[in-house]
Coordinates of N, CA and C in Angstrom, one line a residue:
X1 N -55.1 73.5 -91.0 CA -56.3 72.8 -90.8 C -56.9 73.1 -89.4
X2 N -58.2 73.7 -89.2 CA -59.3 73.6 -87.8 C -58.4 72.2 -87.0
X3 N -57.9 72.6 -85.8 CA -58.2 71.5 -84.9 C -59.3 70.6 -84.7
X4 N -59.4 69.2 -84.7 CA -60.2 68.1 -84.8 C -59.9 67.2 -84.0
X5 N -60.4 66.4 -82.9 CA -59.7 65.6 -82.2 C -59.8 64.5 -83.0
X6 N -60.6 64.2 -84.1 CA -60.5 62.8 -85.1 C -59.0 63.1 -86.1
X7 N -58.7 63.8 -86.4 CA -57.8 64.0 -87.1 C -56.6 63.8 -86.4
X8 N -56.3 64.0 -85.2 CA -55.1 63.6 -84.7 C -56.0 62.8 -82.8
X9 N -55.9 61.3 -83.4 CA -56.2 60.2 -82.3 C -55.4 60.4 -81.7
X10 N -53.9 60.2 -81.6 CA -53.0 59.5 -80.6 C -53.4 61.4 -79.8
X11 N -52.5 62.2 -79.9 CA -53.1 63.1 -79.3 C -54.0 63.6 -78.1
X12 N -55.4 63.5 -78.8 CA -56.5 63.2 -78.6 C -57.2 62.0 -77.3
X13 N -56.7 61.0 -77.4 CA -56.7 59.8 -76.6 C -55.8 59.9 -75.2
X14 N -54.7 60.9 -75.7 CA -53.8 61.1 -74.5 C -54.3 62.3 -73.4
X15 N -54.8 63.5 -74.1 CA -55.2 64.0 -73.6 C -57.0 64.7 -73.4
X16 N -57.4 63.4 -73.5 CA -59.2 63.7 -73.3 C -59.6 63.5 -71.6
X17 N -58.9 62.9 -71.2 CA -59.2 62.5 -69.8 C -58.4 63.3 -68.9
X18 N -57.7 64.3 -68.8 CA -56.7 65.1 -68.1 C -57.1 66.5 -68.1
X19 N -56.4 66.3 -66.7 CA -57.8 68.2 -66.1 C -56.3 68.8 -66.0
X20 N -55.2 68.6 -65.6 CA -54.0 69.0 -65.1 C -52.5 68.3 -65.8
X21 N -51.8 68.9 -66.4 CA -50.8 68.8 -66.7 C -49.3 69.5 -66.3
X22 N -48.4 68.5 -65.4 CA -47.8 68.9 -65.3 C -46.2 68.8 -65.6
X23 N -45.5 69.8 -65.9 CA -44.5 69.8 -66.9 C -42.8 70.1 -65.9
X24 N -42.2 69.1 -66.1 CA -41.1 68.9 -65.7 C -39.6 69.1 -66.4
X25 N -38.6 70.3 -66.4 CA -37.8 70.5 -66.9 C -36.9 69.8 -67.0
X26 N -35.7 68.8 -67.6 CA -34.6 67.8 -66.7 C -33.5 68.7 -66.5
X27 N -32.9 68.7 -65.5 CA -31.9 69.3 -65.2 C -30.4 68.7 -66.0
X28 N -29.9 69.2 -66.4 CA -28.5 69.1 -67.6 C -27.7 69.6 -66.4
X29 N -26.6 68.8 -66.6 CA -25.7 68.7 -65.3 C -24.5 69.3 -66.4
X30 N -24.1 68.7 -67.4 CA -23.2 70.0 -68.6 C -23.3 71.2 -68.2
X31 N -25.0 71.6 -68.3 CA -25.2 73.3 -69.0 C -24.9 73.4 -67.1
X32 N -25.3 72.9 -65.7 CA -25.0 73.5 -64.9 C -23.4 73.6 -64.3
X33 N -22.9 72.4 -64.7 CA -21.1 72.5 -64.3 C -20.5 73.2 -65.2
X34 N -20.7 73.6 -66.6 CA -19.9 74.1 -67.5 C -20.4 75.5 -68.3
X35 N -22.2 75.7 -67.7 CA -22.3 77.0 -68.3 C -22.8 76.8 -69.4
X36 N -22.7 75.8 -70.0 CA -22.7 75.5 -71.3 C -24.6 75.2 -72.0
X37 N -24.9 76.1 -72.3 CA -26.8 76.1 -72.7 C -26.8 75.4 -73.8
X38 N -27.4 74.1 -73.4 CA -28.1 72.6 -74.0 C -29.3 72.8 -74.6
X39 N -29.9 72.2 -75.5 CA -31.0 71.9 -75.9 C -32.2 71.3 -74.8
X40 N -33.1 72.2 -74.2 CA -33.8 71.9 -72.9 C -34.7 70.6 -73.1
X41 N -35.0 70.1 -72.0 CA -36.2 68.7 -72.6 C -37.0 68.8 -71.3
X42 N -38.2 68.4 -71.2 CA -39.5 68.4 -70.4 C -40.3 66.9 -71.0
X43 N -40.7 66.8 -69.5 CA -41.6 65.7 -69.5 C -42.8 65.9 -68.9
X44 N -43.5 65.5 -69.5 CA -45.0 66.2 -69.2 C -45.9 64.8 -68.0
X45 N -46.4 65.1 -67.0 CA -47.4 64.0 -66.5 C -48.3 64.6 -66.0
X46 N -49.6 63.5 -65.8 CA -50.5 63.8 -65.5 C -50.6 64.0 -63.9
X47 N -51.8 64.5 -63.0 CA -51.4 64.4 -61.9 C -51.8 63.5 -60.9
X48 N -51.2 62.3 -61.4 CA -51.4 60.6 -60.5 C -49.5 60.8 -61.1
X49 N -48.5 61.3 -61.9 CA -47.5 61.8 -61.9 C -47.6 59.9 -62.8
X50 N -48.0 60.2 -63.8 CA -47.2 59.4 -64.8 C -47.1 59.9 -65.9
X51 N -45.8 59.7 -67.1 CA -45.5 60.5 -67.7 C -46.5 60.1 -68.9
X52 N -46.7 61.4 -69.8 CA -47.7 61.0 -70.8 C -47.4 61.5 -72.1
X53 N -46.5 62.0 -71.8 CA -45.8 63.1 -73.1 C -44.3 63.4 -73.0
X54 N -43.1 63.7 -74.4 CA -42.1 64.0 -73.3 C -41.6 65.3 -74.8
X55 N -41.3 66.0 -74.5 CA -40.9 67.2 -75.3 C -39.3 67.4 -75.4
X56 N -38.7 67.8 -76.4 CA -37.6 68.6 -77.1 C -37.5 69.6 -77.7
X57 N -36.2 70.1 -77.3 CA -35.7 71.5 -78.0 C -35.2 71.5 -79.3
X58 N -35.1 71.5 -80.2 CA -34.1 71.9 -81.4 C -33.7 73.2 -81.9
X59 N -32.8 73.6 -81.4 CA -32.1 75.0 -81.4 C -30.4 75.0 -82.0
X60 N -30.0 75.8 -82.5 CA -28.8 75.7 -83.0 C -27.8 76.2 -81.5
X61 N -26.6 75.5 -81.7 CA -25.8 75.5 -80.7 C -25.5 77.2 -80.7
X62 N -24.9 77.8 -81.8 CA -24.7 79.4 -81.4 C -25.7 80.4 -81.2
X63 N -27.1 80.1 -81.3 CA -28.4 80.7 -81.0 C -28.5 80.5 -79.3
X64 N -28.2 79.5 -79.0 CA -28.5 78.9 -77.5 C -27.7 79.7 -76.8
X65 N -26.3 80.0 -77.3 CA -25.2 80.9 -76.4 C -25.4 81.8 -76.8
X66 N -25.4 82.8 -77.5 CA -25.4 84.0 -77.7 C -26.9 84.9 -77.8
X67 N -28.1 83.9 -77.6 CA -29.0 85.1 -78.0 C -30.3 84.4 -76.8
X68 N -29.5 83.2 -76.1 CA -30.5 83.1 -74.6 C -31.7 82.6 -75.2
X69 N -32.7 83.2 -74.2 CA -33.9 82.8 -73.7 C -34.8 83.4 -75.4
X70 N -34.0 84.1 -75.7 CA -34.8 85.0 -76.9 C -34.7 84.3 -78.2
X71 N -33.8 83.2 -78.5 CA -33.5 82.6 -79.4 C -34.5 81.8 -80.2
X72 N -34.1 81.3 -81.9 CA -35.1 80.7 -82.6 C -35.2 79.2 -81.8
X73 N -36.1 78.3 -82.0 CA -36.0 76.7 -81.4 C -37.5 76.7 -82.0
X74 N -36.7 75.2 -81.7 CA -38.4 74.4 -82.4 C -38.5 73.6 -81.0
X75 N -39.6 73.2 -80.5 CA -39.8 72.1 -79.9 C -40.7 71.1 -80.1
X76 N -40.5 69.9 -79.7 CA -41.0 68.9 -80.6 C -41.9 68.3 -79.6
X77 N -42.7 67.5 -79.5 CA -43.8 66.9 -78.7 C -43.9 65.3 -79.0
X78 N -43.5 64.2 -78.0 CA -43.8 62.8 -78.7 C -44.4 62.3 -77.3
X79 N -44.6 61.0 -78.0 CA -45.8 60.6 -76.8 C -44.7 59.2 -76.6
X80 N -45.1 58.4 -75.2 CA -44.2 57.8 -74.8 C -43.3 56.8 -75.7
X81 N -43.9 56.7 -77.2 CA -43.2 55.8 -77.9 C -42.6 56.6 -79.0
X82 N -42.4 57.8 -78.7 CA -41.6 58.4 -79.5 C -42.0 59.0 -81.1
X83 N -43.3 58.8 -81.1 CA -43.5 59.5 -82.1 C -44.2 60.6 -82.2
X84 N -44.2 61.5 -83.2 CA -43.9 63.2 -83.1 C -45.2 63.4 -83.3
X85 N -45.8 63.8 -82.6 CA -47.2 64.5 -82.0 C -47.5 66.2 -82.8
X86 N -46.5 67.0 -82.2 CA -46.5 68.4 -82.6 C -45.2 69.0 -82.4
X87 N -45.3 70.2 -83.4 CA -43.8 71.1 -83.3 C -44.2 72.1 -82.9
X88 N -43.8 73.1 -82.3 CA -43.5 74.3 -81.6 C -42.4 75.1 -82.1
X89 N -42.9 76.0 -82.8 CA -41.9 77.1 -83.7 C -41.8 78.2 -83.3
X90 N -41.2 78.5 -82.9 CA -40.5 80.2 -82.3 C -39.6 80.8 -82.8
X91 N -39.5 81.7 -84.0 CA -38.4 82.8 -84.5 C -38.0 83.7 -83.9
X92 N -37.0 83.9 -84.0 CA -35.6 85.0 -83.4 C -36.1 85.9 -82.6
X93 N -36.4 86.5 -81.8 CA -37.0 88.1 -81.6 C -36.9 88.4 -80.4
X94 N -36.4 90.2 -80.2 CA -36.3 90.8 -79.3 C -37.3 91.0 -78.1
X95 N -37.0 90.7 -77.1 CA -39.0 91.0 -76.2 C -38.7 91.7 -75.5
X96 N -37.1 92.9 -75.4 CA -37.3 93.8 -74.3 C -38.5 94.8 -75.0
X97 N -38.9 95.6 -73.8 CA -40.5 96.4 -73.7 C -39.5 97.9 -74.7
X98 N -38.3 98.1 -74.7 CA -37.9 99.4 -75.4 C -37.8 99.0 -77.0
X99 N -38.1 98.0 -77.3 CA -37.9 97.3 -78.5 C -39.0 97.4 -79.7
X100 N -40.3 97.4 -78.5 CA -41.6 96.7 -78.7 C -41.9 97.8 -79.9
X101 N -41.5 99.3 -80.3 CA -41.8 100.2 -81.5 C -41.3 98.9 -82.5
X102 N -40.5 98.4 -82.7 CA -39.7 97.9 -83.8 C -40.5 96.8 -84.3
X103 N -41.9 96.5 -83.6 CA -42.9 95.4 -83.7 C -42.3 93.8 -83.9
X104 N -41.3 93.6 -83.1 CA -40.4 92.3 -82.7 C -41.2 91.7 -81.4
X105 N -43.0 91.7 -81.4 CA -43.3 90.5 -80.3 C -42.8 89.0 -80.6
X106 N -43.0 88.4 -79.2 CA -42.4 87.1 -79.5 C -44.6 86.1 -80.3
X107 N -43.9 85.4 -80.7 CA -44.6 84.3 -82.0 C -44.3 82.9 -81.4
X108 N -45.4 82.1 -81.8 CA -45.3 80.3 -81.9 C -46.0 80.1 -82.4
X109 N -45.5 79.1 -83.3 CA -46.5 78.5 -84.6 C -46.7 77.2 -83.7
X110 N -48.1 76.4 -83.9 CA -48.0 75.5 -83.3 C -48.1 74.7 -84.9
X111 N -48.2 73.2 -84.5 CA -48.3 72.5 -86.3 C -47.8 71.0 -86.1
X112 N -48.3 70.3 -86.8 CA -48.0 68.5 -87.0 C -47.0 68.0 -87.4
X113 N -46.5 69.2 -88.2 CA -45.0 68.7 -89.0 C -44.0 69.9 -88.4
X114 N -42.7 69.3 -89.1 CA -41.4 70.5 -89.1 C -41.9 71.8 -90.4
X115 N -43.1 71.6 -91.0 CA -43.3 72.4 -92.2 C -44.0 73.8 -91.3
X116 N -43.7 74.8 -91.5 CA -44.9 76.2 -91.4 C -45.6 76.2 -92.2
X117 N -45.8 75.9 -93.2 CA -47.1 76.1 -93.7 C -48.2 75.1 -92.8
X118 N -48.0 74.2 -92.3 CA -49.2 73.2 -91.6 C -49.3 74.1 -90.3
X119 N -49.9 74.5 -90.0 CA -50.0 75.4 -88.6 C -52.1 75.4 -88.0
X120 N -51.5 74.3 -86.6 CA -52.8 74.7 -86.0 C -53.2 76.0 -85.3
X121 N -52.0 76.3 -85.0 CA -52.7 77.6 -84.3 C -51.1 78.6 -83.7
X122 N -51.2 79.7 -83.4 CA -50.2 80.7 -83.3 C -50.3 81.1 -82.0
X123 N -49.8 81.3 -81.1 CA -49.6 82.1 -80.1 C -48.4 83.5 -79.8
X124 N -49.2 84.7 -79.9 CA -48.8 85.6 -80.3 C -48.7 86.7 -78.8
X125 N -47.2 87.0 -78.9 CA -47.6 88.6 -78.1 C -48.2 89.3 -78.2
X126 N -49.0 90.0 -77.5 CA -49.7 91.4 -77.5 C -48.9 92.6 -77.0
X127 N -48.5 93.8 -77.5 CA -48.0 94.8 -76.8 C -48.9 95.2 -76.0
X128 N -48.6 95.6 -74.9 CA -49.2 96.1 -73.7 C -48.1 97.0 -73.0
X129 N -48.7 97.7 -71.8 CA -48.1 99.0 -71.2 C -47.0 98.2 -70.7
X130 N -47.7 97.2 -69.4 CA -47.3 96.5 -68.2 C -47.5 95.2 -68.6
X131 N -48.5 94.9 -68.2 CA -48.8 93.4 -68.1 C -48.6 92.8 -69.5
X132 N -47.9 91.3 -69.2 CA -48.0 90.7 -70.3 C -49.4 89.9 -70.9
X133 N -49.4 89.8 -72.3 CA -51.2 89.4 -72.7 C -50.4 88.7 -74.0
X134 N -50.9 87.7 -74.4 CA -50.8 86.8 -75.4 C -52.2 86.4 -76.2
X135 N -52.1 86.0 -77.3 CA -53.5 85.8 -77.7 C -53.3 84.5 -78.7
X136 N -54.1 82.9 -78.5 CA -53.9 82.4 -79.2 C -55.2 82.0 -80.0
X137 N -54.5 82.1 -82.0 CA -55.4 82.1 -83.1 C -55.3 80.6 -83.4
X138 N -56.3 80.2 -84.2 CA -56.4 79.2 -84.4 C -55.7 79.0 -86.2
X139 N -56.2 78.4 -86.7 CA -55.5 78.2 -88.3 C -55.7 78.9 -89.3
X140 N -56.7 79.2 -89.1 CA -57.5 81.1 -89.8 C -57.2 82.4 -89.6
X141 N -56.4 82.5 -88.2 CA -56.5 83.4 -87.7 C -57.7 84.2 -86.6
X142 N -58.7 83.0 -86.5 CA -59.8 84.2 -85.5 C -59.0 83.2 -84.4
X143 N -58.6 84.5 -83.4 CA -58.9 84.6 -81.9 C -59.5 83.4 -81.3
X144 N -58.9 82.8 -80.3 CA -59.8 81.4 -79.3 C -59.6 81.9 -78.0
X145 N -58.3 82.1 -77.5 CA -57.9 82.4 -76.1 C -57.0 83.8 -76.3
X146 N -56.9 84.2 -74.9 CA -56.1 85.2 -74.3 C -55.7 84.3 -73.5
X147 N -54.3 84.7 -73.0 CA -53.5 84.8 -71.5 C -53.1 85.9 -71.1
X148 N -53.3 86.0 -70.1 CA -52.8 87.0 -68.8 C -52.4 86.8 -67.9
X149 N -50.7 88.0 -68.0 CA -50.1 87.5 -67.0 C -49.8 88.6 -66.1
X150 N -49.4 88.5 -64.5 CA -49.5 89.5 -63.2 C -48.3 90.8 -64.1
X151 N -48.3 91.8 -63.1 CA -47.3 92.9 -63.3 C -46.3 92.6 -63.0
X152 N -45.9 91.6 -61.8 CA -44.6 91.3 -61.4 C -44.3 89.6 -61.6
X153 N -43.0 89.9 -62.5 CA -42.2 88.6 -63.0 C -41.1 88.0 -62.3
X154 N -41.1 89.0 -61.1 CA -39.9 88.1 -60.5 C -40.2 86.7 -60.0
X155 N -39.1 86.2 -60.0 CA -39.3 84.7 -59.4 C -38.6 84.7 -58.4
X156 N -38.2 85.3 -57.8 CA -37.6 85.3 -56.3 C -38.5 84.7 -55.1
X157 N -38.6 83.5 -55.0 CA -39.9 83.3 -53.5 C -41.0 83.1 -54.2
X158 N -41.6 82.9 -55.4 CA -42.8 83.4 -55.8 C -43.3 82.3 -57.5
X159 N -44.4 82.0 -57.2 CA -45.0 81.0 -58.7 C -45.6 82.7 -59.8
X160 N -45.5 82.1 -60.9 CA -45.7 83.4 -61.5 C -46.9 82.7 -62.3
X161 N -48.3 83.3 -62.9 CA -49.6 82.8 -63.3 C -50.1 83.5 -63.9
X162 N -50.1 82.7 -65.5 CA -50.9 83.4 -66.7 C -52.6 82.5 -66.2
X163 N -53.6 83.3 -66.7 CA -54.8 83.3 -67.0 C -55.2 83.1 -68.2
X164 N -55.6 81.7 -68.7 CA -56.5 81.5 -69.9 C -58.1 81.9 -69.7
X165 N -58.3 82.8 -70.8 CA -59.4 83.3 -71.0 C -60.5 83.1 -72.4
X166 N -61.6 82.4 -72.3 CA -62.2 82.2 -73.8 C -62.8 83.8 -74.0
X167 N -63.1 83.6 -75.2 CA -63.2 85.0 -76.0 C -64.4 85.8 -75.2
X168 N -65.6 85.1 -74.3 CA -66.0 86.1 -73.3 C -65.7 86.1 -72.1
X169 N -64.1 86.3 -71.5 CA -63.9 86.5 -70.3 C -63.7 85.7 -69.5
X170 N -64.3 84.4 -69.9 CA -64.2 83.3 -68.9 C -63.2 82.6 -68.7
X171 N -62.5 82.5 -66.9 CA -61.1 81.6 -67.6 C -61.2 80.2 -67.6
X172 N -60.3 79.7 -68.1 CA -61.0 78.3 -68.8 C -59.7 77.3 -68.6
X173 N -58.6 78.2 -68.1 CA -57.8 77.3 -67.3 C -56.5 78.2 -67.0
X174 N -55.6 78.0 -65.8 CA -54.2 78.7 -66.0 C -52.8 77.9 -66.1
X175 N -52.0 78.6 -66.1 CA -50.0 78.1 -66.5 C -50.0 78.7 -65.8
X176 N -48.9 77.9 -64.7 CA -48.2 78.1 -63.6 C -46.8 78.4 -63.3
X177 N -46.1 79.0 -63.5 CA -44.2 78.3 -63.7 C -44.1 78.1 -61.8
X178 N -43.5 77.0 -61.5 CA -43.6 76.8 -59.9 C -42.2 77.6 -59.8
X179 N -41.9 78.2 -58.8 CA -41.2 78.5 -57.9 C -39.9 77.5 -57.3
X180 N -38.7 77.0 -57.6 CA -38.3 75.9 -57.5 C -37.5 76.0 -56.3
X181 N -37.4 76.8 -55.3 CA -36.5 77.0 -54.6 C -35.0 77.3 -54.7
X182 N -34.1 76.1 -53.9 CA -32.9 76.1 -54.7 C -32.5 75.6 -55.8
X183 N -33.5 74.8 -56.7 CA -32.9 74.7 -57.7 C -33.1 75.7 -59.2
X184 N -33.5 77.0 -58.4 CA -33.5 78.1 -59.4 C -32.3 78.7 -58.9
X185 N -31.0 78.5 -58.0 CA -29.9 78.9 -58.2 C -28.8 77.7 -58.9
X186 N -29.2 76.1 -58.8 CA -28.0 75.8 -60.1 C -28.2 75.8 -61.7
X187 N -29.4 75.9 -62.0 CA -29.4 76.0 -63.6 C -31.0 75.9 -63.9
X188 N -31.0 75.8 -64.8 CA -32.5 76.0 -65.6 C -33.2 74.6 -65.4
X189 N -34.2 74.6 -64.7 CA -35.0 72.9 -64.5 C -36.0 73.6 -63.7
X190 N -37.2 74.1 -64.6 CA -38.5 74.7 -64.4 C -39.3 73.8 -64.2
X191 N -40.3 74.3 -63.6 CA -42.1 72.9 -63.4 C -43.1 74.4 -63.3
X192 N -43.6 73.5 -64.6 CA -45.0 74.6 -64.8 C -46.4 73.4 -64.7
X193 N -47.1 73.9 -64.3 CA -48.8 73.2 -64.5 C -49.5 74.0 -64.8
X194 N -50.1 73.4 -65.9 CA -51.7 73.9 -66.8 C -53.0 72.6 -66.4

């Protein structure tokens, strides 16, 4: 189904009044004392920093260790009282650039249920030389946004920043991943703002 903001209120009501969202990883003290890769969770607030959303992983335990950052997971979306807003679907796939012949870009289905067939909208890799480019379709398939992201991914000292762009050029908003200092040497506990 076309995105509708009458179709999904709670949603809608949460986020009509919000220019900035910002997204907080929680640090897992397990996956950092023991190595051990957990199912990630984020909390989403606005920026008066109250929470307004809070998100989960659902990933299988031997996907999470053996196939990383590349792995299948669902993530789930609920609003402060716990009920399930949206899923975030991502299948298995290779994303090194020597790969990219084998047409293994990375995919997200976005959607209301655990079902794929209900899907608002996809966010899809684009192969490109250098730069990364994503393009997200709506439930039809036409085109809404691009993202664009710089040539260099390191995170060493540095915020990294995709560019949302409407279909003529204009950008219409960006995703940030912040730079965390030292806490990008004990374990995975990211902060992005859109």
């Amino acid at each position: 189904s076309q995105w509708d903001a009458d179709e999904f209120p709670r949603l809608a009501s949460i986020l009509d009044s919000i220019d900035e969202i910002k997204i907080l990883q929680h640090l897992d003290v397990v996956e950092v004392c023991l190595g051990w890769e957990r199912n990630n969770r984020y909390s989403l607030y606005n920026k008066n920093g109250e929470q307004i959303l809070y998100t989960y992983e659902a990933a299988q335990c031997v996907a999470r260790q053996c196939f990383g950052s590349l792995r299948e997971l669902t993530l789930v979306v609920t609003d402060n009282d716990d009920n399930r807003l949206l899923f975030l679907q991502r299948p298995l796939r290779c994303s090194s650039r020597c790969f990219y012949a084998c047409c293994c870009l990375q995919t997200m289905a976005v959607s209301t249920s655990d079902e794929s067939d209900d899907k608002l909208a996809v966010v899809s890799e684009r192969w490109t030389c250098c730069l990364p480019e994503y393009q997200v379709e709506d439930s039809l398939g036409n085109i809404k946004f691009t993202l664009h992201g710089t040539l260099c991914h390191c995170r060493c000292c540095c915020n990294i920043t995709f560019t949302v762009k409407s279909l003529k050029g204009f950008e219409v908003a960006s995703i940030t991943t912040q730079w965390g200092g030292w806490k990008e040497f004990i374990g995975a506990c990211n902060e992005f703002t859109i």
